Tab-separated table of C-alpha atoms and ligand atoms in Angstrom:
chain	number	residue	atom	x	y	z
T	4	MET	CA	137.008	324.760	25.554
T	5	THR	CA	136.584	323.805	21.935
T	6	VAL	CA	134.024	321.114	21.434
T	7	ARG	CA	135.510	318.101	19.672
T	8	VAL	CA	133.275	315.264	18.604
T	9	ARG	CA	134.133	312.190	16.667
T	10	PHE	CA	132.450	309.661	14.493
T	11	ALA	CA	134.205	306.337	14.912
T	12	PRO	CA	132.916	303.643	12.572
T	13	SER	CA	134.498	300.216	12.225
T	14	PRO	CA	135.140	299.322	8.577
T	15	THR	CA	133.635	295.852	8.836
T	16	GLY	CA	130.706	296.052	6.427
T	17	MET	CA	128.426	298.230	4.375
T	18	PHE	CA	127.875	301.625	5.933
T	19	HIS	CA	124.651	301.481	7.933
T	20	VAL	CA	121.863	304.070	7.930
T	21	GLY	CA	122.101	304.174	11.740
T	22	GLY	CA	125.774	305.091	11.392
T	23	ALA	CA	124.873	307.836	8.946
T	24	ARG	CA	122.440	309.251	11.466
T	25	SER	CA	125.044	309.301	14.274
T	26	ALA	CA	127.498	310.935	11.904
T	27	LEU	CA	125.005	313.666	11.030
T	28	GLN	CA	124.154	314.274	14.660
T	29	ASN	CA	127.828	314.635	15.499
T	30	TRP	CA	128.300	316.856	12.504
T	31	ILE	CA	125.490	319.226	13.430
T	32	TYR	CA	126.461	319.305	17.085
T	33	ALA	CA	130.025	320.299	16.173
T	34	LYS	CA	128.757	322.964	13.828
T	35	GLN	CA	126.374	324.415	16.390
T	36	GLN	CA	129.093	324.540	19.047
T	37	GLY	CA	131.723	325.985	16.744
T	38	GLY	CA	133.551	322.724	17.302
T	39	VAL	CA	135.469	320.141	15.326
T	40	PHE	CA	134.196	316.892	13.800
T	41	VAL	CA	136.808	314.171	13.769
T	42	LEU	CA	136.500	311.020	11.679
T	43	ARG	CA	138.230	308.035	13.188
T	44	ILE	CA	138.223	304.689	11.465
T	45	GLU	CA	138.330	301.971	14.124
T	46	ASP	CA	140.305	299.460	12.147
T	47	THR	CA	141.825	297.311	14.853
T	48	ASP	CA	139.702	294.233	14.186
T	49	ALA	CA	142.141	293.047	11.532
T	50	ALA	CA	140.156	289.905	10.723
T	51	ARG	CA	137.025	291.814	9.727
T	52	ASN	CA	138.387	295.034	8.250
T	53	LYS	CA	138.667	295.667	4.559
T	54	PRO	CA	140.041	298.801	2.913
T	55	GLU	CA	137.008	298.975	0.616
T	56	TRP	CA	134.732	299.353	3.630
T	57	THR	CA	136.773	302.383	4.676
T	58	GLU	CA	136.388	303.835	1.217
T	59	GLY	CA	132.666	303.050	1.432
T	60	ILE	CA	132.403	305.035	4.669
T	61	LEU	CA	134.177	308.045	3.185
T	62	SER	CA	132.061	308.096	0.064
T	63	ALA	CA	128.810	307.499	1.971
T	64	LEU	CA	129.624	310.412	4.280
T	65	ASP	CA	130.437	312.514	1.265
T	66	TRP	CA	127.123	311.620	-0.351
T	67	ILE	CA	125.183	312.588	2.759
T	68	GLY	CA	126.878	315.978	2.933
T	69	ILE	CA	129.861	315.371	5.201
T	70	SER	CA	132.391	315.968	2.512
T	71	ARG	CA	136.000	314.899	2.453
T	72	GLY	CA	138.291	317.667	3.513
T	73	SER	CA	135.648	319.364	5.644
T	74	TYR	CA	136.492	317.454	8.802
T	75	GLU	CA	139.544	316.355	10.755
T	76	GLY	CA	140.836	312.972	9.667
T	77	PRO	CA	140.322	310.267	8.822
T	78	HIS	CA	142.504	309.070	11.648
T	79	PHE	CA	142.995	305.361	11.994
T	80	GLN	CA	142.776	303.591	15.314
T	81	SER	CA	145.613	301.274	14.316
T	82	GLU	CA	147.951	304.278	14.149
T	83	ASN	CA	147.471	304.827	17.861
T	84	ALA	CA	148.385	301.282	18.917
T	85	GLY	CA	151.436	302.494	20.833
T	86	GLU	CA	149.258	304.712	23.015
T	87	HIS	CA	146.807	301.895	23.663
T	88	ARG	CA	149.599	299.701	24.942
T	89	ALA	CA	151.127	302.507	26.961
T	90	ALA	CA	147.794	303.149	28.668
T	91	ALA	CA	147.437	299.455	29.493
T	92	ALA	CA	150.927	299.490	30.987
T	93	ARG	CA	150.139	302.603	33.057
T	94	LEU	CA	147.007	301.000	34.452
T	95	TYR	CA	148.991	297.915	35.427
T	96	GLU	CA	151.821	299.868	36.979
T	97	SER	CA	149.475	301.999	39.032
T	98	GLY	CA	147.698	298.915	40.337
T	99	ARG	CA	144.455	299.722	38.563
T	100	ALA	CA	144.772	296.586	36.473
T	101	TYR	CA	146.127	293.095	37.100
T	102	TYR	CA	146.977	290.002	35.123
T	103	CYS	CA	144.825	286.937	35.043
T	104	ASP	CA	145.188	283.622	33.246
T	105	CYS	CA	141.794	282.136	34.040
T	106	THR	CA	139.705	280.655	31.318
T	107	ARG	CA	135.959	280.997	31.333
T	108	GLU	CA	135.787	277.312	32.325
T	109	ASP	CA	138.097	277.955	35.297
T	110	VAL	CA	135.782	280.661	36.560
T	111	GLN	CA	132.744	278.520	36.011
T	112	ALA	CA	134.285	275.596	37.854
T	113	ARG	CA	135.017	277.869	40.816
T	114	THR	CA	131.684	279.605	40.967
T	115	GLY	CA	129.781	276.452	40.100
T	116	SER	CA	127.165	278.255	38.099
T	117	GLN	CA	126.563	279.657	34.668
T	118	TYR	CA	129.280	282.125	33.781
T	119	GLN	CA	128.048	285.415	35.142
T	120	GLY	CA	131.162	287.437	34.993
T	121	TYR	CA	134.626	287.208	36.362
T	122	ASP	CA	134.986	286.418	40.078
T	123	GLY	CA	138.104	288.492	40.818
T	124	TYR	CA	140.244	285.429	41.472
T	125	HIS	CA	143.524	287.048	40.435
T	126	ARG	CA	142.908	290.448	42.009
T	127	ASP	CA	145.549	290.011	44.675
T	128	ARG	CA	147.572	287.046	43.506
T	129	GLY	CA	150.351	289.074	41.942
T	130	LEU	CA	150.447	287.274	38.599
T	131	GLY	CA	152.846	289.059	36.254
T	132	PRO	CA	152.648	289.611	32.531
T	133	GLY	CA	153.178	286.618	30.286
T	134	PRO	CA	151.807	284.797	27.292
T	135	GLY	CA	148.138	284.084	27.777
T	136	HIS	CA	147.818	286.522	30.656
T	137	ALA	CA	144.981	288.938	30.089
T	138	LEU	CA	144.984	292.309	31.766
T	139	ARG	CA	141.860	293.067	33.780
T	140	PHE	CA	140.701	296.368	35.147
T	141	ARG	CA	140.201	296.457	38.899
T	142	THR	CA	136.749	297.988	39.196
T	143	PRO	CA	136.018	299.801	42.463
T	144	ASP	CA	134.128	297.696	45.014
T	145	GLU	CA	132.014	300.556	46.120
T	146	GLY	CA	130.288	303.610	44.841
T	147	ALA	CA	128.605	304.199	41.548
T	148	THR	CA	129.573	305.506	38.146
T	149	VAL	CA	127.351	308.328	37.001
T	150	VAL	CA	127.347	308.941	33.299
T	151	VAL	CA	126.350	312.400	32.142
T	152	ASP	CA	124.333	311.838	29.000
T	153	LEU	CA	122.718	314.658	27.055
T	154	ILE	CA	119.851	312.416	25.956
T	155	ARG	CA	119.428	310.081	28.898
T	156	GLY	CA	120.078	312.255	31.929
T	157	GLU	CA	122.424	310.626	34.403
T	158	PRO	CA	122.278	306.847	34.142
T	159	THR	CA	123.955	305.463	37.239
T	160	PHE	CA	125.752	302.137	37.411
T	161	GLU	CA	126.715	300.479	40.671
T	162	ASN	CA	130.397	299.652	40.565
T	163	LYS	CA	130.037	296.379	42.442
T	164	LEU	CA	127.941	295.072	39.561
T	165	ILE	CA	130.691	295.762	37.049
T	166	GLU	CA	133.066	292.825	36.744
T	167	ASP	CA	136.828	293.232	36.501
T	168	PHE	CA	136.742	293.459	32.724
T	169	VAL	CA	139.538	292.629	30.308
T	170	ILE	CA	141.415	295.596	28.837
T	171	ALA	CA	144.185	293.688	27.028
T	172	ARG	CA	144.091	290.157	25.680
T	173	GLY	CA	146.461	287.311	26.445
T	174	ASP	CA	148.621	288.344	23.467
T	175	GLY	CA	148.959	291.850	24.922
T	176	SER	CA	146.654	293.547	22.428
T	177	PRO	CA	144.323	296.117	23.980
T	178	VAL	CA	140.584	295.509	23.491
T	179	PHE	CA	138.073	297.876	21.904
T	180	LEU	CA	136.935	299.362	25.226
T	181	LEU	CA	140.397	300.628	26.049
T	182	ALA	CA	141.516	301.566	22.531
T	183	ASN	CA	138.363	303.593	22.032
T	184	VAL	CA	138.912	305.500	25.305
T	185	VAL	CA	142.591	306.121	24.630
T	186	ASP	CA	141.809	307.425	21.149
T	187	ASP	CA	139.157	309.764	22.474
T	188	MET	CA	141.650	310.945	25.068
T	189	THR	CA	144.512	311.495	22.624
T	190	MET	CA	142.213	313.246	20.195
T	191	GLY	CA	140.862	315.566	22.882
T	192	ILE	CA	137.266	314.458	22.386
T	193	THR	CA	134.858	316.391	24.599
T	194	HIS	CA	131.536	314.824	23.562
T	195	VAL	CA	130.905	311.235	22.575
T	196	ILE	CA	127.725	311.003	20.530
T	197	ARG	CA	127.133	307.406	19.553
T	198	ALA	CA	124.612	304.614	19.296
T	199	GLU	CA	122.688	303.401	22.320
T	200	GLU	CA	124.161	299.937	21.793
T	201	HIS	CA	127.321	301.228	23.425
T	202	LEU	CA	125.642	302.389	26.628
T	203	PRO	CA	126.570	299.185	28.521
T	204	ASN	CA	130.228	299.945	27.715
T	205	THR	CA	130.031	303.449	29.012
T	206	PRO	CA	130.419	302.941	32.784
T	207	LYS	CA	133.458	300.752	32.117
T	208	GLN	CA	134.902	303.315	29.775
T	209	GLN	CA	134.254	306.114	32.185
T	210	LEU	CA	136.086	304.149	34.901
T	211	LEU	CA	139.023	303.945	32.498
T	212	TRP	CA	138.960	307.689	31.948
T	213	ASP	CA	138.980	308.212	35.712
T	214	ALA	CA	141.764	305.702	36.247
T	215	LEU	CA	143.872	307.343	33.558
T	216	GLY	CA	143.327	310.663	35.301
T	217	VAL	CA	141.491	312.507	32.540
T	218	LYS	CA	138.092	314.141	32.808
T	219	PRO	CA	135.598	311.968	30.908
T	220	PRO	CA	133.639	313.362	27.975
T	221	ILE	CA	129.969	314.239	28.003
T	222	TRP	CA	128.064	311.356	26.476
T	223	ALA	CA	125.015	311.212	24.256
T	224	HIS	CA	123.644	307.797	23.374
T	225	VAL	CA	121.294	308.160	20.474
T	226	PRO	CA	118.380	305.724	20.273
T	227	VAL	CA	118.560	302.458	18.469
T	228	VAL	CA	116.866	302.357	15.044
T	229	VAL	CA	114.181	299.676	14.657
T	230	ASN	CA	112.035	298.180	11.876
T	231	GLU	CA	108.228	297.975	11.797
T	232	LYS	CA	108.352	294.964	14.102
T	233	ARG	CA	110.320	296.991	16.629
T	234	GLN	CA	113.406	294.874	15.970
T	235	LYS	CA	116.765	296.540	15.827
T	236	LEU	CA	117.651	297.076	12.158
T	237	SER	CA	119.915	294.268	11.122
T	238	LYS	CA	121.900	293.786	7.971
T	239	ARG	CA	120.666	290.231	7.587
T	240	ARG	CA	116.998	291.175	7.762
T	241	ASP	CA	116.594	294.794	6.774
T	242	LYS	CA	117.796	297.120	4.079
T	243	VAL	CA	120.373	299.007	6.121
T	244	ALA	CA	123.174	299.950	3.738
T	245	LEU	CA	123.160	303.616	2.868
T	246	GLU	CA	124.586	302.578	-0.497
T	247	ALA	CA	121.446	300.533	-1.263
T	248	TYR	CA	119.343	303.651	-0.800
T	249	ARG	CA	121.672	305.654	-2.996
T	250	GLU	CA	121.492	303.061	-5.752
T	251	GLU	CA	117.733	302.952	-5.557
T	252	GLY	CA	117.615	306.657	-6.164
T	253	TYR	CA	117.036	308.334	-2.850
T	254	LEU	CA	118.194	311.922	-2.887
T	255	PRO	CA	120.886	312.659	-0.339
T	256	GLY	CA	118.918	315.701	0.823
T	257	ALA	CA	115.847	313.602	1.542
T	258	MET	CA	117.868	310.874	3.166
T	259	ARG	CA	119.734	313.070	5.580
T	260	ASN	CA	116.652	315.054	6.444
T	261	TYR	CA	114.738	311.845	7.153
T	262	LEU	CA	117.565	310.434	9.269
T	263	MET	CA	117.496	313.528	11.427
T	264	LEU	CA	113.770	313.036	12.020
T	265	LEU	CA	114.380	309.715	13.747
T	266	GLY	CA	113.534	310.680	17.297
T	267	TRP	CA	113.440	314.419	16.723
T	268	ALA	CA	111.315	316.962	14.825
T	269	PRO	CA	111.734	320.602	13.906
T	270	SER	CA	109.319	323.135	15.342
T	271	GLY	CA	105.840	323.772	13.990
T	272	ASP	CA	104.758	320.304	12.964
T	273	ARG	CA	106.882	320.436	9.822
T	274	GLU	CA	108.840	317.573	8.407
T	275	ILE	CA	110.121	318.910	5.129
T	276	VAL	CA	112.364	321.774	6.010
T	277	PRO	CA	115.584	323.044	4.486
T	278	TRP	CA	118.724	321.516	5.865
T	279	SER	CA	119.710	324.914	7.250
T	280	VAL	CA	116.656	324.823	9.536
T	281	ILE	CA	117.663	321.416	10.833
T	282	GLU	CA	121.182	322.640	11.440
T	283	GLU	CA	119.804	325.528	13.394
T	284	GLU	CA	116.966	323.914	15.303
T	285	PHE	CA	118.278	320.438	16.057
T	286	ARG	CA	118.957	319.886	19.738
T	287	LEU	CA	120.702	316.746	20.858
T	288	GLU	CA	119.009	317.192	24.240
T	289	GLU	CA	115.609	316.957	22.558
T	290	VAL	CA	116.236	313.585	20.927
T	291	ASN	CA	113.708	311.083	22.194
T	292	PRO	CA	115.586	308.271	23.978
T	293	SER	CA	113.151	305.547	22.911
T	294	PRO	CA	113.832	303.395	19.854
T	295	ALA	CA	113.291	305.222	16.575
T	296	PHE	CA	111.219	303.590	13.838
T	297	PHE	CA	112.919	303.640	10.459
T	298	ASP	CA	109.843	303.739	8.243
T	299	GLU	CA	110.921	302.928	4.726
T	300	LYS	CA	107.489	303.716	3.278
T	301	LYS	CA	107.538	307.121	4.843
T	302	LEU	CA	111.071	307.707	3.626
T	303	ARG	CA	109.974	306.804	0.121
T	304	ALA	CA	107.046	309.211	0.189
T	305	PHE	CA	109.369	311.805	1.616
T	306	ASN	CA	111.803	311.220	-1.220
T	307	GLY	CA	109.000	311.684	-3.735
T	308	ASP	CA	108.293	315.095	-2.217
T	309	TYR	CA	111.961	316.008	-2.557
T	310	ILE	CA	112.032	314.853	-6.159
T	311	ARG	CA	108.986	316.962	-7.019
T	312	ALA	CA	110.554	319.984	-5.339
T	313	LEU	CA	113.646	319.896	-7.592
T	314	PRO	CA	113.952	322.358	-10.459
T	315	VAL	CA	113.466	320.293	-13.642
T	316	ALA	CA	117.049	320.806	-14.768
T	317	GLU	CA	118.278	319.361	-11.468
T	318	PHE	CA	115.863	316.487	-11.775
T	319	ILE	CA	117.245	315.734	-15.236
T	320	ASP	CA	120.783	315.804	-13.861
T	321	ALA	CA	119.861	313.671	-10.882
T	322	CYS	CA	118.448	310.973	-13.194
T	323	GLN	CA	121.614	310.676	-15.292
T	324	PRO	CA	123.244	307.818	-13.370
T	325	TRP	CA	120.161	305.640	-13.999
T	326	LEU	CA	119.901	306.696	-17.619
T	327	THR	CA	123.530	305.991	-18.358
T	328	GLY	CA	124.395	303.400	-15.697
T	329	THR	CA	127.303	305.239	-14.177
T	330	GLY	CA	129.318	304.100	-11.190
T	331	THR	CA	127.737	301.327	-9.190
T	332	ILE	CA	124.312	301.834	-10.718
T	333	ALA	CA	123.088	299.065	-12.996
T	334	PRO	CA	123.077	300.006	-16.695
T	335	PRO	CA	119.668	300.691	-18.248
T	336	PRO	CA	118.189	298.229	-20.774
T	337	TRP	CA	119.046	300.430	-23.798
T	338	GLN	CA	122.380	300.986	-25.520
T	339	PRO	CA	124.128	304.297	-24.793
T	340	GLU	CA	123.661	305.437	-28.421
T	341	GLU	CA	119.908	304.835	-28.182
T	342	PHE	CA	119.548	307.405	-25.412
T	343	ASP	CA	118.161	310.727	-26.585
T	344	ALA	CA	118.654	313.592	-24.155
T	345	ASP	CA	116.115	315.837	-25.880
T	346	ALA	CA	113.415	313.208	-25.764
T	347	PHE	CA	114.174	312.664	-22.105
T	348	ALA	CA	114.034	316.395	-21.365
T	349	ALA	CA	110.612	316.518	-23.056
T	350	VAL	CA	109.102	313.894	-20.744
T	351	ALA	CA	111.129	314.639	-17.618
T	352	PRO	CA	108.536	317.006	-16.066
T	353	LEU	CA	105.874	314.320	-16.495
T	354	ALA	CA	108.061	311.719	-14.846
T	355	GLN	CA	109.116	314.022	-12.054
T	356	THR	CA	105.631	314.174	-10.585
T	357	ARG	CA	105.209	310.428	-10.676
T	358	ILE	CA	108.298	308.716	-9.368
T	359	THR	CA	109.307	308.351	-5.733
T	360	VAL	CA	112.864	307.068	-6.227
T	361	LEU	CA	115.089	307.935	-9.160
T	362	SER	CA	115.583	304.337	-10.310
T	363	GLU	CA	111.873	304.318	-11.249
T	364	ILE	CA	112.761	306.601	-14.118
T	365	VAL	CA	113.952	303.607	-16.158
T	366	PRO	CA	110.648	301.693	-16.571
T	367	ASN	CA	108.891	305.003	-17.187
T	368	VAL	CA	111.020	306.056	-20.130
T	369	ASP	CA	112.541	302.879	-21.554
T	370	PHE	CA	109.948	302.832	-24.366
T	371	LEU	CA	111.548	305.999	-25.744
T	372	PHE	CA	115.019	304.572	-26.108
T	373	LEU	CA	114.494	300.958	-27.076
T	374	ALA	CA	114.031	299.882	-30.678
T	375	SER	CA	110.912	298.028	-29.607
T	376	PRO	CA	109.185	298.157	-26.242
T	377	LEU	CA	109.730	295.600	-23.515
T	378	ILE	CA	106.332	293.967	-23.438
T	379	ASP	CA	105.036	293.021	-20.011
T	380	GLU	CA	103.243	289.822	-21.005
T	381	ALA	CA	100.864	289.860	-18.048
T	382	ALA	CA	99.836	293.407	-18.936
T	383	TRP	CA	99.421	292.349	-22.541
T	384	ALA	CA	97.183	289.385	-21.657
T	385	LYS	CA	95.078	291.525	-19.353
T	386	THR	CA	94.603	294.316	-21.880
T	387	MET	CA	94.432	292.794	-25.319
T	388	LYS	CA	90.869	291.474	-25.343
T	389	ASP	CA	88.261	290.858	-28.019
T	390	GLY	CA	88.003	293.949	-30.111
T	391	SER	CA	91.523	295.200	-29.415
T	392	ALA	CA	92.702	294.234	-32.912
T	393	GLU	CA	89.957	296.233	-34.598
T	394	LEU	CA	90.435	299.087	-32.224
T	395	LEU	CA	94.142	299.202	-33.056
T	396	ASP	CA	93.295	299.091	-36.787
T	397	ASP	CA	91.017	302.089	-36.461
T	398	ALA	CA	93.461	303.947	-34.236
T	399	VAL	CA	96.312	303.356	-36.696
T	400	ALA	CA	94.194	304.607	-39.572
T	401	ALA	CA	93.077	307.683	-37.642
T	402	PHE	CA	96.613	308.481	-36.488
T	403	GLU	CA	97.977	308.051	-40.019
T	404	ALA	CA	95.552	310.691	-41.182
T	405	LEU	CA	96.629	313.212	-38.549
T	406	GLU	CA	98.163	316.373	-39.874
T	407	SER	CA	99.727	317.495	-36.664
T	408	TRP	CA	101.367	314.915	-34.388
T	409	ASP	CA	100.723	316.538	-31.035
T	410	ALA	CA	99.300	315.289	-27.743
T	411	GLU	CA	96.044	317.159	-28.076
T	412	SER	CA	95.244	315.943	-31.589
T	413	LEU	CA	96.241	312.397	-30.657
T	414	LYS	CA	93.925	312.513	-27.700
T	415	SER	CA	90.866	313.837	-29.506
T	416	THR	CA	91.454	311.402	-32.356
T	417	LEU	CA	91.638	308.361	-30.107
T	418	GLU	CA	88.703	309.612	-28.092
T	419	ALA	CA	86.656	309.644	-31.271
T	420	VAL	CA	87.776	306.098	-32.183
T	421	GLY	CA	86.602	304.935	-28.758
T	422	ALA	CA	83.355	306.852	-28.886
T	423	GLU	CA	82.321	304.998	-32.042
T	424	ARG	CA	82.440	301.828	-29.957
T	425	GLY	CA	80.875	303.354	-26.898
T	426	LEU	CA	84.208	303.175	-25.027
T	427	LYS	CA	85.522	305.706	-22.559
T	428	LEU	CA	88.985	307.082	-23.177
T	429	GLY	CA	90.587	304.945	-20.434
T	430	LYS	CA	89.498	301.715	-22.106
T	431	THR	CA	90.461	302.975	-25.559
T	432	GLN	CA	93.896	304.045	-24.409
T	433	ALA	CA	94.869	300.767	-22.752
T	434	PRO	CA	95.675	298.657	-25.858
T	435	VAL	CA	97.515	301.581	-27.438
T	436	ARG	CA	99.584	302.073	-24.313
T	437	VAL	CA	100.512	298.408	-24.087
T	438	ALA	CA	101.325	298.306	-27.805
T	439	VAL	CA	103.591	301.315	-27.623
T	440	THR	CA	105.174	301.188	-24.149
T	441	GLY	CA	104.698	297.522	-23.242
T	442	ARG	CA	103.021	298.402	-19.936
T	443	THR	CA	99.667	299.344	-18.500
T	444	VAL	CA	100.949	302.234	-16.415
T	445	GLY	CA	103.346	304.985	-17.216
T	446	LEU	CA	103.594	308.577	-18.239
T	447	PRO	CA	100.562	310.334	-19.747
T	448	LEU	CA	99.979	308.515	-23.005
T	449	PHE	CA	99.478	311.281	-25.546
T	450	GLU	CA	102.483	313.304	-24.467
T	451	SER	CA	104.473	310.066	-24.654
T	452	LEU	CA	103.285	309.402	-28.222
T	453	GLU	CA	104.082	312.951	-29.232
T	454	VAL	CA	107.660	312.561	-28.037
T	455	LEU	CA	108.033	309.059	-29.460
T	456	GLY	CA	106.995	310.397	-32.867
T	457	ARG	CA	104.641	309.335	-35.607
T	458	GLU	CA	106.723	306.672	-37.238
T	459	ARG	CA	107.759	304.747	-34.177
T	460	THR	CA	104.297	304.934	-32.650
T	461	LEU	CA	102.622	303.597	-35.786
T	462	THR	CA	105.217	300.848	-36.259
T	463	ARG	CA	104.620	299.620	-32.723
T	464	MET	CA	100.851	299.739	-33.078
T	465	ARG	CA	101.020	297.781	-36.321
T	466	ALA	CA	103.351	295.216	-34.768
T	467	ALA	CA	100.938	294.734	-31.870
T	468	ARG	CA	98.077	294.402	-34.297
T	469	LEU	CA	99.931	291.614	-36.130
T	470	ARG	CA	100.413	289.731	-32.878
T	471	LEU	CA	96.657	289.743	-32.429
T	472	VAL	CA	95.885	287.968	-35.697
B	783	LIG	N1	133.639	301.585	16.364
B	783	LIG	C1	132.450	301.604	17.137
B	783	LIG	C2	131.293	301.140	16.292
B	783	LIG	O1	131.367	301.213	15.079
B	783	LIG	C3	132.106	302.981	17.621
B	783	LIG	C4	132.351	303.190	19.043
B	783	LIG	C5	132.035	304.567	19.510
B	783	LIG	O2	131.411	305.351	18.801
B	783	LIG	O3	132.469	304.847	20.623
B	783	LIG	O4	130.295	300.724	16.835
C-alpha cells in the first residue's frame, strides 16, 4: 500500500505557522514512507474564501521548502462537490442518514433544557428530502468508535454520546465533516495528519468512513500550538502568519527547523541540525501530544544562529530584499541609486554576527547609503553632553591629518584624542558614532568609518559639531 497523506488548508486567511508545521510533518512522513503528499485546498466555504489566500498558501509552502510541482495537487475541494452529494445520497438511501427539519429552538423546546445536542426526533419519522430539510447521520446507539492515532494511541468515543450530526444542510450542501471524508476517500488518503483541534470531529468522520464502507485512515492529531500564556495561538492576539515571519527576515531553514521542534527533538540533545537529519530522524509517533509552546524569543535566537552559519555570500544575497525592498518587503529609507553593493559587502560580515532577523540589516547599514544619517534624537540627547563639541573638534582635526583612512589608524587616533581628556575609548566613540550613524549602537565604529570614507565621515562630524554651537 502506498502511503498517501494530504495537507488540507482552508483558504480563509493568512497562512498560519501551525498550518506550516502540519504541512511539514505530512511532508516528512510521506517522504519517509516513500509515499505521496497531496495538497488539497478546502475551498467550499465560499463566503470566506479568497483566491489570494490560496496563492498565499502555495507561496508559503514554497518558501518553507514544499515547492510547487513537488507534490500532487493542488486539488480543490469544490471540484469534488458531485462526490460529496453522491455520498450524502448513498447514506440516505442506505438508511444511515435521515432528514430532519427541526430548528435548534424546536429541540430546546422539546428537551426543555439548554441545547445539548440533537434529540433524534426525526430518526424514524420518515421525513423526505425538501427545502430546509437537513440530512443527519444516524449514529449507532451502542458500541464505541476507536480511533487509531499515531500520536495519541487509541482514543475511544462512546457512540451513544455522539449526536445524530448534520452531514448536509437544508439547501442540500454537504458540510465540512462529510466533504473532508469524501475527499480523503476519493484521493485514497491512508494517513490523516492534522491539528489536534480536529480530534472532536474524528469519531464522527470515522463513523462516516465505516458507513460508506471504506477502511478509515490512520490518524495523527498533532498538538495545538500555544503562546507563553498557554493560550492557543490566535490570529487576533499572536503573530501567527508565516508571511509576517518571512517579511521580518526569518530564514526559511531556521523557520522549518524550529517548527519541527515543536513537540519533538532530534537525538543527542541537539536543536540545530541539518534538515536532512530531521527528515531522517523525525518520528510522528514520538511527537509529544501535549500543547507545544511557540517561543518567539527562542525562534529569534535560533534564527540568529542560522544567519551566522551562512557563508557570507549567501548572507549578502539573503539581505537583498531588505536592501532593495523587493516583493512584499517594505522599501528601505534610501533611494535605489544610493545603494552601494561594494560598501555593503565590506560591512556584511560585521553585520552578520550581530543581527537576529534579516530586517535588522536596514538600521545597521542605513548610514552608508543615506546622504545624511537618520539621527535618533533620544540617542543624540543622551550622548551629546558638555565637552562633546570640543571633542568633535579635536577628532575632526586629528582625522583630517590622517594619512591612511583605515580602521586601525582611526581607532588609535580617536583613542589618543580621548586619552588627552582622560576618557576611555567607549566614551570618546559615542559622540562620533551618533554624529556619523545617528545611533548609539551599530556595527563596529572604525570599520564603519573606513567604509563610509574620509569625506563623508568628516562632513557628518562637522555638521554635528555645528548643531552643538
Ligand atoms: N480544512 C481544514 C482546516 O484547515 C483541515 C481539515 C483536515 O485537515 O482534515 O482546518
